[in-house]
Coordinates of C-alpha atoms and ligand atoms in Angstrom, one line a residue:
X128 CA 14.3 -48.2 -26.5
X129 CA 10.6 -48.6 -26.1
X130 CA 10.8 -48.9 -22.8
X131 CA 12.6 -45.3 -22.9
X132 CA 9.7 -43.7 -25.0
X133 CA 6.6 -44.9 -23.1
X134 CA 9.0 -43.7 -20.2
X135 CA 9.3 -40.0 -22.0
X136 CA 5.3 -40.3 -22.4
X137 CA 4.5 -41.5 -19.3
X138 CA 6.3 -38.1 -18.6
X139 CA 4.9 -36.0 -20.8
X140 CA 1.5 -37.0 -19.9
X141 CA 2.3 -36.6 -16.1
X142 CA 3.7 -32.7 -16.9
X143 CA 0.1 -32.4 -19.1
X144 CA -2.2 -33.8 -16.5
X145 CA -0.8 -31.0 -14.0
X146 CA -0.9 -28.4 -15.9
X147 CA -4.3 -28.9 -17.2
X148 CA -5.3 -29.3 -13.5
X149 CA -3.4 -26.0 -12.2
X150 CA -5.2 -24.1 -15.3
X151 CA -8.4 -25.8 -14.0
X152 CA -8.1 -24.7 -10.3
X153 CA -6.6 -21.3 -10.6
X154 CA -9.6 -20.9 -13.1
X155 CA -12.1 -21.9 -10.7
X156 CA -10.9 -20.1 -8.0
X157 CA -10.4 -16.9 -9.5
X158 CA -14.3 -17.4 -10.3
X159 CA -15.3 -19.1 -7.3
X160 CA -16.5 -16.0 -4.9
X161 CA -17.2 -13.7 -8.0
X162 CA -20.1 -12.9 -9.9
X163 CA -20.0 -11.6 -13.3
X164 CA -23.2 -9.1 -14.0
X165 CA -24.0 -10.5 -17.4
X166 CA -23.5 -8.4 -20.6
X167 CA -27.0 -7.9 -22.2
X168 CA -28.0 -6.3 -19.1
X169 CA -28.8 -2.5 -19.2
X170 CA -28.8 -0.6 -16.3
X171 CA -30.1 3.3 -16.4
X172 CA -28.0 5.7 -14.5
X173 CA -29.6 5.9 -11.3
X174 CA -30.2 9.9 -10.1
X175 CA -30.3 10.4 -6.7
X176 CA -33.9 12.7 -5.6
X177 CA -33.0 16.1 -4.2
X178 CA -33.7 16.5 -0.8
X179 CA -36.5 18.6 0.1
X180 CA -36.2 20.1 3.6
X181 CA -39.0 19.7 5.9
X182 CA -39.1 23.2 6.9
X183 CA -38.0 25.9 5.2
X184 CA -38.9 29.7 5.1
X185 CA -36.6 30.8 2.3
X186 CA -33.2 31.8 5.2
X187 CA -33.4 28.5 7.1
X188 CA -34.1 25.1 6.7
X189 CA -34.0 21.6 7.8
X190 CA -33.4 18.8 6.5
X191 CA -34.1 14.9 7.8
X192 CA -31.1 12.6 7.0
X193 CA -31.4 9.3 7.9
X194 CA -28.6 6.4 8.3
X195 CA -30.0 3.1 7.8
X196 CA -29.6 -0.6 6.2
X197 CA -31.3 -1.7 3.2
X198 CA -30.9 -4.1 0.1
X199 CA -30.1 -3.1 -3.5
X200 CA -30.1 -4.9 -6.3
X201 CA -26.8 -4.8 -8.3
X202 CA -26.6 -7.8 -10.1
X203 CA -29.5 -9.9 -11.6
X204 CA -32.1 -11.2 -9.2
X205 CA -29.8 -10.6 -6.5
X206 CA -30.5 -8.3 -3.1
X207 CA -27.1 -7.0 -1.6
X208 CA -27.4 -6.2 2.4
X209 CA -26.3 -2.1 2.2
X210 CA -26.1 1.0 3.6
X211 CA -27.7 4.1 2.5
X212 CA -28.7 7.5 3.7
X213 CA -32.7 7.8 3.5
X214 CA -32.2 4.3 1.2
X215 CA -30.3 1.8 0.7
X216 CA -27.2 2.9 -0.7
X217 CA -25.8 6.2 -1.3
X218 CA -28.4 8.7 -0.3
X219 CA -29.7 11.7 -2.0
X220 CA -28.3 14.9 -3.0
X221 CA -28.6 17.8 -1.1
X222 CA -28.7 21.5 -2.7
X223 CA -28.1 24.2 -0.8
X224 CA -27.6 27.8 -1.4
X225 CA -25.0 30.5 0.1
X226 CA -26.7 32.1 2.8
X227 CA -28.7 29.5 3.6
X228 CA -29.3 28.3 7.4
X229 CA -28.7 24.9 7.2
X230 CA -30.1 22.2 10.2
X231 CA -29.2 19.2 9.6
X232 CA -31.5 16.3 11.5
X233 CA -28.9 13.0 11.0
X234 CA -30.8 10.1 12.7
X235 CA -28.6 6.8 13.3
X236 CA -31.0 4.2 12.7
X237 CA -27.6 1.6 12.4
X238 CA -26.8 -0.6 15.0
X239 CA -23.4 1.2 15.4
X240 CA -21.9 4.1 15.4
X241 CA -21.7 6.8 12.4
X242 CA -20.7 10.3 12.3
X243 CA -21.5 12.1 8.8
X244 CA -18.9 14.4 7.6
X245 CA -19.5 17.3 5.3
X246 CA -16.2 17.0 3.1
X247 CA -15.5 20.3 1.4
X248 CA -18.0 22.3 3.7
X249 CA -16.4 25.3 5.7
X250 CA -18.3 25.1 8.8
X251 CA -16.8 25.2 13.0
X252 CA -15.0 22.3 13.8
X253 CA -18.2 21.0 16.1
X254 CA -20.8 20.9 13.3
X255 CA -17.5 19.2 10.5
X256 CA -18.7 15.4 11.4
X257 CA -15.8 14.0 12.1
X258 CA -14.4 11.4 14.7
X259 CA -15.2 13.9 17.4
X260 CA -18.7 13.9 16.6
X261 CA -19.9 10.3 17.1
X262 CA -23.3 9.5 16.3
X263 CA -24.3 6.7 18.4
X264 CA -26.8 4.2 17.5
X265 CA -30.4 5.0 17.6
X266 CA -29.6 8.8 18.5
X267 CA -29.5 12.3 16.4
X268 CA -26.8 14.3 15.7
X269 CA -28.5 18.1 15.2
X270 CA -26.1 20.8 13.8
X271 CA -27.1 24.0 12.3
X272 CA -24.3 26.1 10.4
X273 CA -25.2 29.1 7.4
X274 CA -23.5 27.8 4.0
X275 CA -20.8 30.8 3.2
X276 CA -18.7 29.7 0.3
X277 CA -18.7 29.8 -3.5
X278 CA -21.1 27.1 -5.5
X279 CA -19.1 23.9 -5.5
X280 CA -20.0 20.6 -5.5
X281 CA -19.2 18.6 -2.2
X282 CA -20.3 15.5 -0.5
X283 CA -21.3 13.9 2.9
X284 CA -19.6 10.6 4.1
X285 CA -18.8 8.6 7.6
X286 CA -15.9 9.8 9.4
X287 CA -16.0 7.2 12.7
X288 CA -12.7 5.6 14.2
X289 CA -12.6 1.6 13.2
X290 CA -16.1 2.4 10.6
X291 CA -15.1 4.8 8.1
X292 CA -13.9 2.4 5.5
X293 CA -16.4 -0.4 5.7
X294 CA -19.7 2.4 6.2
X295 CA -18.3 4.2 2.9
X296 CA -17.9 0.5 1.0
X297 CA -21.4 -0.3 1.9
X298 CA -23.2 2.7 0.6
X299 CA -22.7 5.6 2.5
X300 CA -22.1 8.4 0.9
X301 CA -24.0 11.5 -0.7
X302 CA -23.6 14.3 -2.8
X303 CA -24.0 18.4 -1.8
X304 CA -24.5 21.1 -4.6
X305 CA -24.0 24.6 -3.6
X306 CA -25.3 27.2 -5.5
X307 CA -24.8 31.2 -5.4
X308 CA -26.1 34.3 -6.8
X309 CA -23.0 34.1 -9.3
X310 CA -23.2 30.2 -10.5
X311 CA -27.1 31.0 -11.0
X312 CA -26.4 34.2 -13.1
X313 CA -23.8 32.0 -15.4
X314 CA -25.9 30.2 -18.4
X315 CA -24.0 26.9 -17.6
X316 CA -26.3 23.4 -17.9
X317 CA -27.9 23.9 -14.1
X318 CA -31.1 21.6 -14.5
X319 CA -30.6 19.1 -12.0
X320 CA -31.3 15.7 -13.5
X321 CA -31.7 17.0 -17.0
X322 CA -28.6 18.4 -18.0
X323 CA -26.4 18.5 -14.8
X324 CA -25.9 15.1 -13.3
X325 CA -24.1 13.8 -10.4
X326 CA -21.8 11.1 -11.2
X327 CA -20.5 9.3 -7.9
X328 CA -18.0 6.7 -9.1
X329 CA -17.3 4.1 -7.2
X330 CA -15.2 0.3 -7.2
X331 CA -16.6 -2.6 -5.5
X332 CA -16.2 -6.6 -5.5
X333 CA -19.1 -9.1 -4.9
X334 CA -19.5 -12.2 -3.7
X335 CA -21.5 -14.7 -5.1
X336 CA -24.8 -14.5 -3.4
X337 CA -24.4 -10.9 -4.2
X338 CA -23.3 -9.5 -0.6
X339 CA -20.6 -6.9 -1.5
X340 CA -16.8 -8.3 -0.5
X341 CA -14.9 -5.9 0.6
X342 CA -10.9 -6.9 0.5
X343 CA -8.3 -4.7 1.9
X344 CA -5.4 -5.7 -0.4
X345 CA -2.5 -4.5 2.2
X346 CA -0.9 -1.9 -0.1
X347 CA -3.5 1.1 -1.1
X348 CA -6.5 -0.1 0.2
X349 CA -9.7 -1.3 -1.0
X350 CA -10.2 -1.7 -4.8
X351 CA -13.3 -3.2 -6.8
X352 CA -14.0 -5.5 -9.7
X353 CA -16.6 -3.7 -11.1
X354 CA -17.3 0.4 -11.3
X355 CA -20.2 1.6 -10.1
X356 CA -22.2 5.2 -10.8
X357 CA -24.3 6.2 -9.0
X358 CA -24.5 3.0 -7.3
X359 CA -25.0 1.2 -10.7
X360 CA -22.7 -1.8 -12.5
X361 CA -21.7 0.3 -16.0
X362 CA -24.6 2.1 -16.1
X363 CA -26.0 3.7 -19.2
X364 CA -27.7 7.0 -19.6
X365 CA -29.4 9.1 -22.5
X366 CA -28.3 11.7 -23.1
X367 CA -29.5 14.7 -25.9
X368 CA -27.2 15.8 -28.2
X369 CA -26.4 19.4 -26.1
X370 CA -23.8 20.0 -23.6
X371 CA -24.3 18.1 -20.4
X372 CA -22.5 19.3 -16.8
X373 CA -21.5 16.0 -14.8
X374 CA -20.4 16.3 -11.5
X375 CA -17.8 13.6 -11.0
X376 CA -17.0 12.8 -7.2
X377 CA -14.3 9.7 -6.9
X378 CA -16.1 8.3 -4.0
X379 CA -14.1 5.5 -4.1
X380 CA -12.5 3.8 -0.8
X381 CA -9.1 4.0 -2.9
X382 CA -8.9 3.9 -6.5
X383 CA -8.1 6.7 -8.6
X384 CA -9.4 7.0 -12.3
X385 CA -8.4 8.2 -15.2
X386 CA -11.9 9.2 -16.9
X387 CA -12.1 9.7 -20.6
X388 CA -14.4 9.3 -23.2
X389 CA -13.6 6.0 -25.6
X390 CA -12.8 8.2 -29.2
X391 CA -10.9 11.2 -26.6
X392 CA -13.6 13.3 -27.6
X393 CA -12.6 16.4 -25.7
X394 CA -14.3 18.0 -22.8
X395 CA -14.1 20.9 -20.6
X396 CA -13.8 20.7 -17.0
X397 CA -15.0 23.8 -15.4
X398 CA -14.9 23.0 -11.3
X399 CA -12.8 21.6 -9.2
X400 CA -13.3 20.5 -5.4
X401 CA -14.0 24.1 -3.7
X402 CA -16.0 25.7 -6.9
X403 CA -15.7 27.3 -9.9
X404 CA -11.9 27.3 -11.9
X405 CA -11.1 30.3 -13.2
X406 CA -11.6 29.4 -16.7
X407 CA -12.7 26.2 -18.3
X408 CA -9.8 24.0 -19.2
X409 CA -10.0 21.6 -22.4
X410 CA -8.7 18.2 -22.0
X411 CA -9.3 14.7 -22.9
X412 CA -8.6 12.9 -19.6
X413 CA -9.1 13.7 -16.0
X414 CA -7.2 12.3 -13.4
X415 CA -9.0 12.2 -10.1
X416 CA -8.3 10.6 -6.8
X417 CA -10.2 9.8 -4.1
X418 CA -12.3 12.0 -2.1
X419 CA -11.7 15.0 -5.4
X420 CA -14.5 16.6 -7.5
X421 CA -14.3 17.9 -10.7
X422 CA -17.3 19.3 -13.3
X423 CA -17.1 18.8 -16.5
X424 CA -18.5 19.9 -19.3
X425 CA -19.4 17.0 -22.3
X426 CA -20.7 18.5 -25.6
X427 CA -22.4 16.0 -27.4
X428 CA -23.5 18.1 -30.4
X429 CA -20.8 16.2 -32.6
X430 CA -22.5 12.8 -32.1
X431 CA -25.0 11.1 -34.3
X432 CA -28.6 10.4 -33.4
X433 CA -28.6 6.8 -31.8
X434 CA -24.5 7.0 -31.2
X435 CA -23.3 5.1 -28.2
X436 CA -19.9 6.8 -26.7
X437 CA -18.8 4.8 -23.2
X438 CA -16.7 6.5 -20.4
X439 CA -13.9 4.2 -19.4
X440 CA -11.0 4.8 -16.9
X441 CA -7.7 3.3 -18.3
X442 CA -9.2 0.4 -20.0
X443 CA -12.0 -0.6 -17.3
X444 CA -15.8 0.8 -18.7
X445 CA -17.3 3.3 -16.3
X446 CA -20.6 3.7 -17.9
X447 CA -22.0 4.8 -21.8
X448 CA -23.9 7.9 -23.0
X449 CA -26.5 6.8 -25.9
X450 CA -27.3 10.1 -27.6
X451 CA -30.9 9.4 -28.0
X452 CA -33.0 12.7 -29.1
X453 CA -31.1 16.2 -30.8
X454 CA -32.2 18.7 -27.8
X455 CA -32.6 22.8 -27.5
X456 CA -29.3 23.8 -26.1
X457 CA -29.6 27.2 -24.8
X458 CA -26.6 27.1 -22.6
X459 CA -23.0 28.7 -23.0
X460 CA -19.7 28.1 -21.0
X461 CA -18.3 31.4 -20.6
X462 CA -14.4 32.1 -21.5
X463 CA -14.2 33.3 -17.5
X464 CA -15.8 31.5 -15.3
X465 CA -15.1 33.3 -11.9
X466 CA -12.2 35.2 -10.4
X467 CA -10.2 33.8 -7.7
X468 CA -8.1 36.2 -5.3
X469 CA -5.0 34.5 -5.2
X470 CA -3.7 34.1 -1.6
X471 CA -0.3 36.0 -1.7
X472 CA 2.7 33.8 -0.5
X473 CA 5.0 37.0 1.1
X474 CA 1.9 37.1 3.7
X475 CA 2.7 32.9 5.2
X476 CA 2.5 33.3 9.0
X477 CA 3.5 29.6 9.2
X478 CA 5.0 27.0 7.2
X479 CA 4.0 23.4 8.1
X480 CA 5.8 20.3 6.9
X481 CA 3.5 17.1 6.1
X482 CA 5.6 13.9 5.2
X483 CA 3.5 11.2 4.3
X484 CA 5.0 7.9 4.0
X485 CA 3.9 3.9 4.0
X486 CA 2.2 1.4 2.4
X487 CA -0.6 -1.0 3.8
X488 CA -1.1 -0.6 7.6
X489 CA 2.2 0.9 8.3
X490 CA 1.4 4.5 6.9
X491 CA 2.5 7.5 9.0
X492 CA 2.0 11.2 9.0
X493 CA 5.5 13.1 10.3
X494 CA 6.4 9.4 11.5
X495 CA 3.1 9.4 13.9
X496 CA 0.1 7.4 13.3
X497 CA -3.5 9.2 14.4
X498 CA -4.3 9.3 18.3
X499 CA -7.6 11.0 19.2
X500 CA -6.0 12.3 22.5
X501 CA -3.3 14.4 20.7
X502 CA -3.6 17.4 18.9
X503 CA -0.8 17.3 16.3
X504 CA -1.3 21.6 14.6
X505 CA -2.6 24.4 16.2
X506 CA -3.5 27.1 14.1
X507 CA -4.4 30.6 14.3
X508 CA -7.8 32.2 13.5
X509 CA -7.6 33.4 9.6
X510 CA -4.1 33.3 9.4
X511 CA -2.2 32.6 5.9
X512 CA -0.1 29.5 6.4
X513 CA 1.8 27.2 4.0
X514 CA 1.9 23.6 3.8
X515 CA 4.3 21.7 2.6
X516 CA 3.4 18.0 1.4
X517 CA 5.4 15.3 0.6
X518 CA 4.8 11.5 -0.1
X519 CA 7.9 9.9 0.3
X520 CA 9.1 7.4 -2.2
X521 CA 9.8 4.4 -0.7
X522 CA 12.9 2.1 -1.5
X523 CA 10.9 -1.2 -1.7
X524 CA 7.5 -1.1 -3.2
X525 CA 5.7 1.4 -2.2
X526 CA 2.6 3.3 -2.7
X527 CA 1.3 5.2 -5.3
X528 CA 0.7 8.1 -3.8
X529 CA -1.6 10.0 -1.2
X530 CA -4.9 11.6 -1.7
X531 CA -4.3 14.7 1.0
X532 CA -7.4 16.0 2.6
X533 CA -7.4 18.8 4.9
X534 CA -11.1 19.5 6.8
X535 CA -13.0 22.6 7.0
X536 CA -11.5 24.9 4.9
X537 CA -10.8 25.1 0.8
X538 CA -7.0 26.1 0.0
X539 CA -4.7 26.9 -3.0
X540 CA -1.7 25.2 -4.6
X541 CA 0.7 26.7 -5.2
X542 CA 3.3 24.6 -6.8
X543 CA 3.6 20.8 -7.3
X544 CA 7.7 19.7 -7.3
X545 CA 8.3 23.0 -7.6
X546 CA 6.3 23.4 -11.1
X547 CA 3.0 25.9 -11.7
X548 CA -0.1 23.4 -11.0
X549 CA -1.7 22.4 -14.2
X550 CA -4.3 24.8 -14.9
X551 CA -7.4 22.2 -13.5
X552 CA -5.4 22.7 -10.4
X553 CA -5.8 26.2 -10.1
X554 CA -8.6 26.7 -7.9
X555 CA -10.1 26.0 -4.9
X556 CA -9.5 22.9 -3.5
X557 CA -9.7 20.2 -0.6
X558 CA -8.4 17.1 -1.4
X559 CA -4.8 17.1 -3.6
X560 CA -3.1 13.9 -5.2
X561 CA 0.7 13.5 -3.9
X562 CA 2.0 11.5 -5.7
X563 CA 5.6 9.1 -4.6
X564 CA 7.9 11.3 -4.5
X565 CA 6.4 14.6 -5.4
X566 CA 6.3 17.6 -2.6
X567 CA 3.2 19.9 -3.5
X568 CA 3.0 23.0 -1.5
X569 CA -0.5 24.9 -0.2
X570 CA -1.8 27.9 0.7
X571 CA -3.9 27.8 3.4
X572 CA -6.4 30.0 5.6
X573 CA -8.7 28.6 8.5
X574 CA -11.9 30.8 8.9
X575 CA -13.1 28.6 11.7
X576 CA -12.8 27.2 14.8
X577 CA -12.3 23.7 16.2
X578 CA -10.9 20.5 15.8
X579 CA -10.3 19.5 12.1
X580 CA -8.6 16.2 10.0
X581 CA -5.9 16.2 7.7
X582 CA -5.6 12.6 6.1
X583 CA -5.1 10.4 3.1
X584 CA -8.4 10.0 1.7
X585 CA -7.6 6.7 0.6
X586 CA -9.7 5.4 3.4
X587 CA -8.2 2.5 4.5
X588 CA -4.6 4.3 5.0
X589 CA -6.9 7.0 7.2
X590 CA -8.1 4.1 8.9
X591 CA -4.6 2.8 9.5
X592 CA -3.4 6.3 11.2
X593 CA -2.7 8.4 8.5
X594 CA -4.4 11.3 9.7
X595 CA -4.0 13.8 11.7
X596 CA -6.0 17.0 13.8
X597 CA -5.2 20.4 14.0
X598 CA -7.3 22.8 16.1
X599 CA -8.0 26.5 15.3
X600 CA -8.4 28.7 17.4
Ligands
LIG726 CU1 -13.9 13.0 2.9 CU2 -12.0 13.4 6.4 O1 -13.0 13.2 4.7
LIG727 CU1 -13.4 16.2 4.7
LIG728 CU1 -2.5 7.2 1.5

């Protein structure tokens, strides 16, 4: 008997000792190559400077971009090794006006290639930035194109076979504002920095001496511990108690985010990737995918003096707003914001099909993964097409669904599973979310010539093949 119940102990104690020690090691390996920024630290939302352009006469300008390596500092004491456009990660943002001349001076001051790629811009194939135009290291890449679209907010990134990914993950990446005669006559918050603020959200994992880790997880991509804005850990920013424009890009390599203020204060979002929607749209939670844009309005006229209000997607903090000082709000959303000719369906030319399917590496477009040497559309000069996009659900686990980018041109959808769009999907656009299973169908107009992407925009599934070209012509 006693013999049984030191036995039974002797047992007990053995099933104790290992679970203690499993707890222990899973413990210190899910720490062990982390860092944890620690809680009492307050980080300002960075704002990225406007360019200036080194010459300018009014019509035409130039500006100097340059792609180069740097350190940031992210997390205490520590310097990350980054990437940055003009600095050491991100770059700056770059406002330009319809009309406009644009020459754009991109020195590669990397020891690799780059290419930078105007996403959202509708410029000839040749000055788009994409895998065609390589950027080699230590040379300049010199286009000059005249800006001829609607005010919008769009935004420059690498687009270079094999780099893509990695460059974006490491800091490259920047912001474009156009502006018009029309977005200038509206009384919307336009003060760059004082009332209209980028927000470039981003996910990234660190290890711990601080470098960035970058993990592709095998199924969507590339996915962070921490959110970043504007290249800052949760960052916080003062705001006055008026209405404030923030113009969210998801510039991240592929996570999508459900942003939303913490109490569902209500906003108004009154952009989406190609400009201005039709009207504003009231909501209290934005779904946006990667490579999308969307302005929003936040009024913070309802909050208290000294009131802190954070921004989270799902449960995960993006960043707070401290209402710190009652301001002189003078601006007004307007109950129409611009008119948009609809494209009118009975005048399709051509109806594509675009079947998206796969998870991880083994993600195809039509069943083809990207060559460089084939051109998979040809198109025709200006005229009205239809595309017809579908992720296909997968009977295993599949993915969640495909960020579709098309290049050089901003289109219209037209119906999503057969459904009206929701009304913050009623304007222009670049970039649309497919999710498994759904079939969204486009309107579609090429006003330029070239060679152009079509891809996911979750950037590791680009990476992997699924993308595309089409020429125009
Ligand atoms: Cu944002 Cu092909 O790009
Ligand atoms: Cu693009
Ligand atoms: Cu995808």
């Amino acid at each position: 008997m006693r013999h049984h119940i030191s036995h039974k102990g002797f047992i007990l104690f053995f099933i104790i000792v290992i679970g203690i020690s499993y707890l222990v090691f899973t413990l210190i390996s899910s720490i062990q190559n982390r860092i944890n920024p620690p809680a009492s630290e307050v980080r300002l939302l960075p704002i990225p400077i406007l360019l200036e352009p080194s010459v300018s006469d009014g019509q035409s300008s130039t500006y100097h971009i340059t792609v180069q390596r740097g350190t940031t500092n992210f997390i205490k004491e520590l310097q990350t090794p980054t990437l940055g456009y003009n600095g050491s990660y991100l770059g700056p943002v770059i406002k330009l006006s319809r009309g406009e001349e644009v020459t754009m001076q991109v020195k590669n001051n990397l020891s690799v290639d780059t290419s930078i790629h105007w996403h959202g811009l509708e410029v000839e194939g040749s000055s788009d930035g994409g895998p065609h135009q390589v950027i080699s290291a230590g040379s300049t890449w010199q286009p000059t194109f005249t800006i001829n679209q609607p005010a919008s907010t769009l935004w420059f990134h690498p687009h270079v076979i094999g780099r893509t990914a990695t460059q974006v993950y490491y800091g490259l990446a920047g912001m474009i504002i156009v502006e018009d005669d029309h977005s200038k006559s509206l009384n919307l918050p336009d003060e760059y920095g004082v009332n209209d603020i980028p927000l470039i959200i981003q996910d990234r994992s660190f290890n711990q001496d601080g470098s960035l880790r970058y993990t592709n997880n095998m199924m969507d991509g590339a996915t962070g511990q921490y959110i970043l804005v504007n290249g800052a850990i949760t960052p916080t920013l003062n705001v006055s108690s008026i209405k404030m424009r923030f113009r969210i890009l998801n510039g991240a390599n592929a996570s999508h985010f459900n942003v939303r203020l913490e109490d569902n204060h209500e906003f108004v979002q009154i952009a989406s990737d190609g400009g201005f929607l039709e009207k504003p749209v009231l909501m209290n939670s934005l779904f946006i995918s990667p490579g999308e844009r969307a302005e929003i309005i936040i009024d913070f006229s309802t909050y208290q003096k000294g009131q802190k209000v954070r921004l989270l997607s799902n449960k995960k903090v993006m960043m707070s707003f401290v209402v710190s000082d009652d301001g002189l709000d003078e601006t007004m959303i307007p109950n129409e914001l611009a008119s948009i000719e609809r494209f009118d369906e009975s005048l399709v030319k051509t109806i594509r099909t675009i079947e998206l399917d796969g998870m991880g590496h083994m993600v195809t477009i039509n069943g083809r993964q990207f060559d460089m040497h084939r051109i998979d559309e040809r198109v025709k000069l200006n005229d009205l097409e239809m595309w017809e996009i579908t992720s296909i659900r997968s009977m295993m686990m599949g993915s969640l669904g495909h960020p579709f980018h098309i290049h050089g041109t901003q289109f219209q959808i037209l119906s999503r599973n057969g459904q009206e769009p929701e009304a913050n999907e009623h304007g222009w656009k670049d970039t649309v979310f497919v999710g498994s299973g759904e079939t969204v169908k486009i309107l579609v107009q090429f006003k330029y010539r070239g060679i152009f992407m079509y891809h996911c925009h979750i950037l590791e599934h680009e990476e992997a093949g699924m993308m595309g070209q089409l020429i125009v012509e």
